[in-house]
PDB file of C-alpha atoms in Angstrom:
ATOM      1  CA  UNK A   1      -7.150  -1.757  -3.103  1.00  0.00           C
ATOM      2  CA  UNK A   2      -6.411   0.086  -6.720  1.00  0.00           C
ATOM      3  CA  UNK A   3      -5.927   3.556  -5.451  1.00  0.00           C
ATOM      4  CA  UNK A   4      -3.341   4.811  -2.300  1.00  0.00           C
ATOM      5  CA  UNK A   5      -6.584   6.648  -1.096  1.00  0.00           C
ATOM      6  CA  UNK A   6     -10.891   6.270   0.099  1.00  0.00           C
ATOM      7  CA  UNK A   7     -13.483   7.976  -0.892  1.00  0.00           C
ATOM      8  CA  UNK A   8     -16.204   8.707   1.792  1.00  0.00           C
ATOM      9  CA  UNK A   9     -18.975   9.846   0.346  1.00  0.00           C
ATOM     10  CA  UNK A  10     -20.787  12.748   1.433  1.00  0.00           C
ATOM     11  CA  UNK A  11     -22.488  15.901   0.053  1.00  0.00           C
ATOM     12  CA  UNK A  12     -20.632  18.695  -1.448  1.00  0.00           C
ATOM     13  CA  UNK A  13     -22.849  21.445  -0.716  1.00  0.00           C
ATOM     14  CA  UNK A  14     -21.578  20.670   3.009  1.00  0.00           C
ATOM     15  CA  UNK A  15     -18.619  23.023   1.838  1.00  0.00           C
ATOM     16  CA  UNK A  16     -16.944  20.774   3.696  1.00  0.00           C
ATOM     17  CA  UNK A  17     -13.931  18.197   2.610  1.00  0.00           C
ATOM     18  CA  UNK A  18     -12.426  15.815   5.364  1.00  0.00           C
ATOM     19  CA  UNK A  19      -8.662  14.817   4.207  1.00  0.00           C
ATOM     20  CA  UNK A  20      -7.162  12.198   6.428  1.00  0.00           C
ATOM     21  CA  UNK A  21      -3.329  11.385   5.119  1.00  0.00           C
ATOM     22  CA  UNK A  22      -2.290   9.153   7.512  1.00  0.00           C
ATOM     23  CA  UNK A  23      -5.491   6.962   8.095  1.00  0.00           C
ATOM     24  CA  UNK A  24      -4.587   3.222   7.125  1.00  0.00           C
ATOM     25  CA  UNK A  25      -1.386   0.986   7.785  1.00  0.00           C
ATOM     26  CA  UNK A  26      -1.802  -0.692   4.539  1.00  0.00           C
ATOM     27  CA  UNK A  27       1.040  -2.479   2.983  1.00  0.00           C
ATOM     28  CA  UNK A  28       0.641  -3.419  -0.589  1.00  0.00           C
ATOM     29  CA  UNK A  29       2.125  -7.197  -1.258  1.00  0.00           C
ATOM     30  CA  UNK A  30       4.583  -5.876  -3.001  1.00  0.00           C
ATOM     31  CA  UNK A  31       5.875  -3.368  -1.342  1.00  0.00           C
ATOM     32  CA  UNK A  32       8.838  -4.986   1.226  1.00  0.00           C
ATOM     33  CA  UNK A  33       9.548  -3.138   4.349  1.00  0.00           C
ATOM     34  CA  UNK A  34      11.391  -5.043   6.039  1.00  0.00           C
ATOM     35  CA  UNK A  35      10.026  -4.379   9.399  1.00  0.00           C
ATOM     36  CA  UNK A  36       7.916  -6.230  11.969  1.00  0.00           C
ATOM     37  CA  UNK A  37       4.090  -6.791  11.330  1.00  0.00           C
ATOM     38  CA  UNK A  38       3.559  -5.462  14.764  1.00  0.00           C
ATOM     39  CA  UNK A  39       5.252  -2.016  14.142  1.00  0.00           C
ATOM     40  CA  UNK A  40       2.200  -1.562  11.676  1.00  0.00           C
ATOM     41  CA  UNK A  41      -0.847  -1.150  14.705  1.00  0.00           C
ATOM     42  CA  UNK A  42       1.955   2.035  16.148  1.00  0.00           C
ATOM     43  CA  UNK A  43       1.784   5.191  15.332  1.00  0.00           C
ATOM     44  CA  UNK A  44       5.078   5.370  13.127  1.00  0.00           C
ATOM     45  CA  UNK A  45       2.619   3.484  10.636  1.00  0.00           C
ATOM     46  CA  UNK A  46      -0.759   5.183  10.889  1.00  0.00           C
ATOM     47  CA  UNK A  47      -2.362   7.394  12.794  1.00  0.00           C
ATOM     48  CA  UNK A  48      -4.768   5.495  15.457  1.00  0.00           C
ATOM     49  CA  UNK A  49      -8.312   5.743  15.304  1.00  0.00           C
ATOM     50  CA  UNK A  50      -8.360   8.631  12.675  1.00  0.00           C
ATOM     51  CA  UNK A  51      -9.971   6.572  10.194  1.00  0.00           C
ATOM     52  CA  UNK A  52     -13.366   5.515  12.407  1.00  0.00           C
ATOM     53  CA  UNK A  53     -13.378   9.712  13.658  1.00  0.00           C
ATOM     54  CA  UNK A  54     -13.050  10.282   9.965  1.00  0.00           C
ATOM     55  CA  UNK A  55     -16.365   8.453   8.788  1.00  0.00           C
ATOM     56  CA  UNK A  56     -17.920   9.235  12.207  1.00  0.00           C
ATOM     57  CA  UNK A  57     -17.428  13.679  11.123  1.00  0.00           C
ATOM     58  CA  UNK A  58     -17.994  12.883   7.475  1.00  0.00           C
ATOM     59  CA  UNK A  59     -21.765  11.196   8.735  1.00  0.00           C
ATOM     60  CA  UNK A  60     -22.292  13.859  11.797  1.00  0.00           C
ATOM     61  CA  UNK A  61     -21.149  16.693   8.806  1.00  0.00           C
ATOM     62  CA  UNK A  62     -22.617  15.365   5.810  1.00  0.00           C
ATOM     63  CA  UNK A  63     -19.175  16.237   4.352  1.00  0.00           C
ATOM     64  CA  UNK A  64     -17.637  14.112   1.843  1.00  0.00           C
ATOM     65  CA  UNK A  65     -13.922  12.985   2.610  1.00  0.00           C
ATOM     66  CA  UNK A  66     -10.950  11.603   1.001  1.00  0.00           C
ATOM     67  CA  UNK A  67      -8.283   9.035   4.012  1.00  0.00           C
ATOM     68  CA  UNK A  68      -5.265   8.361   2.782  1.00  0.00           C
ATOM     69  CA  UNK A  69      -4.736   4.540   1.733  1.00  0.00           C
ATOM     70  CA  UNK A  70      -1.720   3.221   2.303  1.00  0.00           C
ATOM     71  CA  UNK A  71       1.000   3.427   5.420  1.00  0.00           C
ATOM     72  CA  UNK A  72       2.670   6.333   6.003  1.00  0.00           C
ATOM     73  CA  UNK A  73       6.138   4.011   5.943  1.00  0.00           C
ATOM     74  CA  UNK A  74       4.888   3.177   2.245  1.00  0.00           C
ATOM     75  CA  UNK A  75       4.635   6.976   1.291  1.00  0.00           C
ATOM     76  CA  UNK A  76       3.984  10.079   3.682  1.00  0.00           C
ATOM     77  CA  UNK A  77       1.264  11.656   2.137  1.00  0.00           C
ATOM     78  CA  UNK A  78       1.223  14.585   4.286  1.00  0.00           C
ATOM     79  CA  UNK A  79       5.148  15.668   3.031  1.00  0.00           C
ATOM     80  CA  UNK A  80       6.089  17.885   0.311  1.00  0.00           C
ATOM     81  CA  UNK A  81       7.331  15.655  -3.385  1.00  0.00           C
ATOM     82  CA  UNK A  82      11.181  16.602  -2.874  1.00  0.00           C
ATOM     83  CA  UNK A  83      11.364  15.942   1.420  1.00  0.00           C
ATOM     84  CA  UNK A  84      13.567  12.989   1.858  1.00  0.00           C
ATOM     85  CA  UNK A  85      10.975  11.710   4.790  1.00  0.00           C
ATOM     86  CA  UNK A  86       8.179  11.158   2.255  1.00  0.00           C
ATOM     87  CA  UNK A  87       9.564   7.750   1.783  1.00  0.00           C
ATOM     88  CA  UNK A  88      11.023   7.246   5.473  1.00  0.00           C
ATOM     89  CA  UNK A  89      14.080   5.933   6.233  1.00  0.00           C
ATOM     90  CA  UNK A  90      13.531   5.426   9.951  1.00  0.00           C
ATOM     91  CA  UNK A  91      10.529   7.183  12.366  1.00  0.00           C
ATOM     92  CA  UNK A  92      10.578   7.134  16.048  1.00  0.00           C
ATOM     93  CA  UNK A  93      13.537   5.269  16.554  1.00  0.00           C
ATOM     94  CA  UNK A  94      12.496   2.408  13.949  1.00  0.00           C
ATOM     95  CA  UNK A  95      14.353   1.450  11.516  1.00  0.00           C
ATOM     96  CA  UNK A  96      12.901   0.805   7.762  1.00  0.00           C
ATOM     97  CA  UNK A  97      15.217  -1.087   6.068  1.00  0.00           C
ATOM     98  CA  UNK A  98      13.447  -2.064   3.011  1.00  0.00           C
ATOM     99  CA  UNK A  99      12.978   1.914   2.171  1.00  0.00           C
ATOM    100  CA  UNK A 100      16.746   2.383   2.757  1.00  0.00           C
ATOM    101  CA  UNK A 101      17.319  -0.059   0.217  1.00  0.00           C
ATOM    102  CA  UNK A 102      15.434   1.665  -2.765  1.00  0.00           C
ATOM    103  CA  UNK A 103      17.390   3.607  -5.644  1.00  0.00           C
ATOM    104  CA  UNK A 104      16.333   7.239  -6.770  1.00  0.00           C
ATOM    105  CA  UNK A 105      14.454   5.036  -9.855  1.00  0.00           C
ATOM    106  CA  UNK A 106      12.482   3.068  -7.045  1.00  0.00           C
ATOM    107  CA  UNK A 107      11.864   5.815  -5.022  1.00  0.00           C
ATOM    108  CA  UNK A 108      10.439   7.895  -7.735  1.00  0.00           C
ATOM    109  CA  UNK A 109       8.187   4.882  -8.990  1.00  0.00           C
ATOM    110  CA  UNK A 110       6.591   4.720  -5.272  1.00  0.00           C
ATOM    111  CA  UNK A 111       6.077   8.536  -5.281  1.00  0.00           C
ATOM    112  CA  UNK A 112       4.471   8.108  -8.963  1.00  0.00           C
ATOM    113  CA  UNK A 113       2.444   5.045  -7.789  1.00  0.00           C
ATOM    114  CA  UNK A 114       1.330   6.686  -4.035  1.00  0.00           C
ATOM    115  CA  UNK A 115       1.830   9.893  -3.537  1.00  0.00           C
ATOM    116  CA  UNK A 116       1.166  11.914  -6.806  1.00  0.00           C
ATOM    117  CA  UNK A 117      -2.484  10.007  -7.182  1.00  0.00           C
ATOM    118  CA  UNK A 118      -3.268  10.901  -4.257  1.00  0.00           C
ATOM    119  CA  UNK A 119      -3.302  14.588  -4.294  1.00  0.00           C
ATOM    120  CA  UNK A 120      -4.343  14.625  -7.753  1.00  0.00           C
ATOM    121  CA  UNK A 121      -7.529  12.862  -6.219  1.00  0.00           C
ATOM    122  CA  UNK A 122      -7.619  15.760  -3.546  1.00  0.00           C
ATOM    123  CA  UNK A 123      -7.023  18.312  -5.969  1.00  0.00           C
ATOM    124  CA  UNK A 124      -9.950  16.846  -8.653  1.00  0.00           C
ATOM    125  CA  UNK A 125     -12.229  17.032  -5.903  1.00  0.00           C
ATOM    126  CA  UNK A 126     -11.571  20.270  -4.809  1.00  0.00           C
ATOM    127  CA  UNK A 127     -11.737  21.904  -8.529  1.00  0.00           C
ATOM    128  CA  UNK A 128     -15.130  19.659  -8.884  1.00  0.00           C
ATOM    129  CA  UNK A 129     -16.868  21.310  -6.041  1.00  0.00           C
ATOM    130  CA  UNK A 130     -14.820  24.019  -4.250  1.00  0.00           C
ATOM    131  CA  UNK A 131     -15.452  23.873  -0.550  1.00  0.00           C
ATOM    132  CA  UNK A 132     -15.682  26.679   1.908  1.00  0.00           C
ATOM    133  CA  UNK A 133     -13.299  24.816   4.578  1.00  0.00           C
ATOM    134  CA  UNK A 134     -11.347  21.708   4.451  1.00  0.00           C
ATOM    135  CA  UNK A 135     -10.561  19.726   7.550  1.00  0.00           C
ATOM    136  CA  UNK A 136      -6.844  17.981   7.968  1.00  0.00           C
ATOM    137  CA  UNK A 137      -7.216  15.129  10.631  1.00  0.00           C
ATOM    138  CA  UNK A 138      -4.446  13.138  12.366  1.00  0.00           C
ATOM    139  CA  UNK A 139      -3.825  11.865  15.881  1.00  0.00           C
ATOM    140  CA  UNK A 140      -1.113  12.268  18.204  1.00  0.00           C
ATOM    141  CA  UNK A 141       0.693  10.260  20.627  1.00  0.00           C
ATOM    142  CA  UNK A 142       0.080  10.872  24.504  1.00  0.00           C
ATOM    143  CA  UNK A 143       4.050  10.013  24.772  1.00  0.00           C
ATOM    144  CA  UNK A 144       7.043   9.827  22.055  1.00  0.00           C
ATOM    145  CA  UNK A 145       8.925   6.285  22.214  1.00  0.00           C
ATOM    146  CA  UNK A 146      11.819   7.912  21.848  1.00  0.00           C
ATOM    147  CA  UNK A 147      11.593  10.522  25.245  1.00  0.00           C
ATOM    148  CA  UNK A 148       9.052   8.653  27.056  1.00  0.00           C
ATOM    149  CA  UNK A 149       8.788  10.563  29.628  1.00  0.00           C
ATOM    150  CA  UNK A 150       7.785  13.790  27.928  1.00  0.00           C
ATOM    151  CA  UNK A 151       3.982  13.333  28.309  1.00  0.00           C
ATOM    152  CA  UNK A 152       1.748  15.583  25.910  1.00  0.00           C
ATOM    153  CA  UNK A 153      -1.234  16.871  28.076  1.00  0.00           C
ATOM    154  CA  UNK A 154      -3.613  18.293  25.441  1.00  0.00           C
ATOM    155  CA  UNK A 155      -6.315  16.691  24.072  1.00  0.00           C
ATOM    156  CA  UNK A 156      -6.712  18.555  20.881  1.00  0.00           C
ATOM    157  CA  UNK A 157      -3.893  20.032  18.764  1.00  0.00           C
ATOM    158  CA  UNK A 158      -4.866  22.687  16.484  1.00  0.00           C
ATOM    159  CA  UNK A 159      -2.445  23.205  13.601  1.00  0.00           C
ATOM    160  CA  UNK A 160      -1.872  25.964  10.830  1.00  0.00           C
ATOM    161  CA  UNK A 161       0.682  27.810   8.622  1.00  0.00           C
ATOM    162  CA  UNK A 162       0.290  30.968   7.569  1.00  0.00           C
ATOM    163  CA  UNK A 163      -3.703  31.017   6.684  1.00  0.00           C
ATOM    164  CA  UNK A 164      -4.334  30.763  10.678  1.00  0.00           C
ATOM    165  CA  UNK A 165      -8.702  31.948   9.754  1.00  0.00           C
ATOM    166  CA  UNK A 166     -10.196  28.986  11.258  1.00  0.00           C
ATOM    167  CA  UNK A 167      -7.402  28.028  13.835  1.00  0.00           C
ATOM    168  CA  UNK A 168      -8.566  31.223  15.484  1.00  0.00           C
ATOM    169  CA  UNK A 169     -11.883  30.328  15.363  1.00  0.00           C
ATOM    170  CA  UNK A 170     -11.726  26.906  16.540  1.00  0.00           C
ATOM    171  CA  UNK A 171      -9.507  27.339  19.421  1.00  0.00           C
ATOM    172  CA  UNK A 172     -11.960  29.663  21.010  1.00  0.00           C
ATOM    173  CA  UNK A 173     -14.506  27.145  21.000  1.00  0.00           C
ATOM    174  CA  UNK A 174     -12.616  24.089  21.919  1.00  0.00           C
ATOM    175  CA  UNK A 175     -11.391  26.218  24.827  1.00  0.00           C
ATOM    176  CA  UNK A 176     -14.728  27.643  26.176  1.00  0.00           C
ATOM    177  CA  UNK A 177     -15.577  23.579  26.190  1.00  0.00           C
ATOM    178  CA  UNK A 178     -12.890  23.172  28.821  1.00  0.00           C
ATOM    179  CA  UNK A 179     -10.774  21.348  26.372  1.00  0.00           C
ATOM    180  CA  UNK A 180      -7.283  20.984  26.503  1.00  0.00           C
ATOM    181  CA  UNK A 181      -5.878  22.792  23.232  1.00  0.00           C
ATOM    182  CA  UNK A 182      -2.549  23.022  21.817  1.00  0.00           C
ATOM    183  CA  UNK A 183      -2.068  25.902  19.739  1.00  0.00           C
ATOM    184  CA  UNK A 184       0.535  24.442  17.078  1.00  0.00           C
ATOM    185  CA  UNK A 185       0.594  21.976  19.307  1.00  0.00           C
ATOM    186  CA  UNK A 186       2.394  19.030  19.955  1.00  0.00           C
ATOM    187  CA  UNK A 187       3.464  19.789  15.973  1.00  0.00           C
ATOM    188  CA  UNK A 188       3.743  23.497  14.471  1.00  0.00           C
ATOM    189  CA  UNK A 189       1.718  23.819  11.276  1.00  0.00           C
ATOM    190  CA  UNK A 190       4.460  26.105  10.305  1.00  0.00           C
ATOM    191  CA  UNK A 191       7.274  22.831   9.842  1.00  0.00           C
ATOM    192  CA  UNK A 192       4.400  19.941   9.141  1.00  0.00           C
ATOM    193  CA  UNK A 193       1.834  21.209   6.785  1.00  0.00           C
ATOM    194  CA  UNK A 194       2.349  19.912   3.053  1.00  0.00           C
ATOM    195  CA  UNK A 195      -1.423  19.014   2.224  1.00  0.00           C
ATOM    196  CA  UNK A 196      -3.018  22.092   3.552  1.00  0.00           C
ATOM    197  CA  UNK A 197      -0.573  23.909   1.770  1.00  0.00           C
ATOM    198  CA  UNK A 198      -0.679  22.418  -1.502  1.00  0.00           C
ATOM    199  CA  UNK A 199      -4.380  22.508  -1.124  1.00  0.00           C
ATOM    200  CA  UNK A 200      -5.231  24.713   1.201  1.00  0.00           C
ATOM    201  CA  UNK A 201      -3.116  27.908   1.432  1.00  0.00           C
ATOM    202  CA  UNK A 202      -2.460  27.175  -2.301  1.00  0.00           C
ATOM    203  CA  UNK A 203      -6.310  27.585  -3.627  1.00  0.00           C
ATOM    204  CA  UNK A 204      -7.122  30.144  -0.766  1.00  0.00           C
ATOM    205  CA  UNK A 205      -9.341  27.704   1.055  1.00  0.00           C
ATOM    206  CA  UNK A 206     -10.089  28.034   4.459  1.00  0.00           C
ATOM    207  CA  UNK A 207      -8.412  24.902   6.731  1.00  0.00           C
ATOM    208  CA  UNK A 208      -8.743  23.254   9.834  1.00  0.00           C
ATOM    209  CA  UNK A 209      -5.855  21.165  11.106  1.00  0.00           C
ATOM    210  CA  UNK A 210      -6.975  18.709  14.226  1.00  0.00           C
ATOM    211  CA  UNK A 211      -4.487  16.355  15.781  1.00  0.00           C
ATOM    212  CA  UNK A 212      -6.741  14.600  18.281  1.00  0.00           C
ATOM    213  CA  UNK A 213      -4.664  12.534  21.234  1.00  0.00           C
ATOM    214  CA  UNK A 214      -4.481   8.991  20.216  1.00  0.00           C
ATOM    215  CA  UNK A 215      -5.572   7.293  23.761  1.00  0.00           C
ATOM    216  CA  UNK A 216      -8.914   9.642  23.524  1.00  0.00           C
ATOM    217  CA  UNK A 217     -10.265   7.350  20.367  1.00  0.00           C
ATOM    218  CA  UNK A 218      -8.588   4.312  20.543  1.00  0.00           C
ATOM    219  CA  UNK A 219     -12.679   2.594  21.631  1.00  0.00           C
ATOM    220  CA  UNK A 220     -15.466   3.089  19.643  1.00  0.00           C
ATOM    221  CA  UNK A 221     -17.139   4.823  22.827  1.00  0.00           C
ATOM    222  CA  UNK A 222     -13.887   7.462  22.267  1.00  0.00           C
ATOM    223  CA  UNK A 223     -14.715   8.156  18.618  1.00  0.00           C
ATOM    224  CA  UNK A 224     -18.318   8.346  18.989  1.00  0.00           C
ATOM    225  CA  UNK A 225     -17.338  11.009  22.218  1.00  0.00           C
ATOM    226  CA  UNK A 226     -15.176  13.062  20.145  1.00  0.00           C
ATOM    227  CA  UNK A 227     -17.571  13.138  16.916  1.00  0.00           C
ATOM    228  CA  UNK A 228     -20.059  14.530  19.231  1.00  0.00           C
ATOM    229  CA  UNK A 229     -17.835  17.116  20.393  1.00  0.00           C
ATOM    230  CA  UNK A 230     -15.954  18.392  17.005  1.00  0.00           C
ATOM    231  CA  UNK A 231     -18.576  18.292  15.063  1.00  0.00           C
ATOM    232  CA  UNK A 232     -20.328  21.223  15.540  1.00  0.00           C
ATOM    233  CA  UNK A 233     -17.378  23.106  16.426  1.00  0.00           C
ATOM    234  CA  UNK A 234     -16.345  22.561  12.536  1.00  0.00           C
ATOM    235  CA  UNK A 235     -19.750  23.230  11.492  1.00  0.00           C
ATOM    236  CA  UNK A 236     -19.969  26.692  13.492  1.00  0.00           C
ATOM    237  CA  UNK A 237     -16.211  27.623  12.462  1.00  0.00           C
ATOM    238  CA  UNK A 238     -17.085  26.678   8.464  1.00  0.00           C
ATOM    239  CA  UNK A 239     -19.807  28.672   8.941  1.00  0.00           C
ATOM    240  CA  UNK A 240     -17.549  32.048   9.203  1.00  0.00           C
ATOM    241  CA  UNK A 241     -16.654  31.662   5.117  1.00  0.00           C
TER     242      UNK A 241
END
């Protein structure tokens, strides 16, 4: 892989534009860690099944999208440039020694290498063909390791900042389906936001933020369930701008 991201390809005049930050575990060779290979199928290195839901809307939408490429232990796409957690020291009780061994000129080299690429990419494609609404996607887990026995009951989380337009929108409609919503839920929008505000609340674009419970598309029968359901509930709420 050349670039920390994926193009899916899709047609602009959807007015839609699927970002996925957190949609691959991928390690480059020379990037050390310094942590088990098995920590990279868990959620402190990507976020399950979001990258089969991502192609699965893009198709179902027609929309062209844009998943992040590389783990979010290389380089936290979805964090401002100057947060210390872009480049994690630990996550979810996890250590990550090889990140705690970098100097500020190593650090800055990954953020030049990952992170700034990146959402240049995002940013080229949204001054190519402005879109009417962008959709953020992640996944959530049903428990955190660290305080197992908080469980997190909803199904969909719905997350914004201060542009809440098609939040308000989408809630209704996931919640006349008898789905289980959380409202800035199980993560506020307002702390964990940094793509859809650089590119979002930034340009004055429309957003929807879905954080989809891991365990619900873990199969393929789970992401081909919850395609079918979100998709036209983005379509209908896109169709408001």
């Amino acid at each position: 892989m050349s670039e920390p991201w994926i193009d899916i390809a899709g047609n602009p005049a959807s007015g839609l534009l699927l970002i996925a930050d957190h949609a691959s575990n991928h390690v480059p060779p020379d990037v050390a860690l310094g942590v088990p290979e098995a920590l990279l199928g868990e959620h402190v290195a990507i976020d399950i099944g979001v990258d089969p839901l991502g192609r699965a809307l893009c198709a179902a939408l027609g929309a062209p999208g844009i998943l992040g490429g590389v783990s979010r232990l290389v380089a936290d796409l979805n964090r401002e440039e100057d947060r210390p957690t872009l480049i994690p020291l630990s996550s979810d009780g996890h250590a990550i020694p090889g990140n705690a061994a970098l100097d500020e000129a190593a650090r800055s080299q990954r953020i030049e290498r990952f992170w700034r690429p990146y959402h240049a990419r995002i940013a080229a494609l949204i001054a190519a063909n402005r879109p009417r609404m962008l959709i953020s996607l992640h996944s959530f887990t049903p428990r955190l390791r660290e305080d197992p026995g908080q469980s997190r009951p909803w199904q969909i989380g719905v997350l914004y900042n201060e542009d809440d337009r098609a939040a308000r929108i989408a809630i209704s409609f996931l919640e006349a389906a008898g789905i289980v919503t959380g409202d800035n839920l199980p993560y506020s929008g307002k702390h964990l936001n940094a793509t859809m505000n650089a590119h979002g609340e930034a340009n004055g674009i429309a957003y929807l933020g879905l954080e989809v419970r891991q365990d619900l598309i873990e199969t393929a029968e789970g992401v081909a369930r919850w395609a079918g359901i979100l998709a036209p509930i983005i379509r209908t709420t896109a169709s408001g701008f």
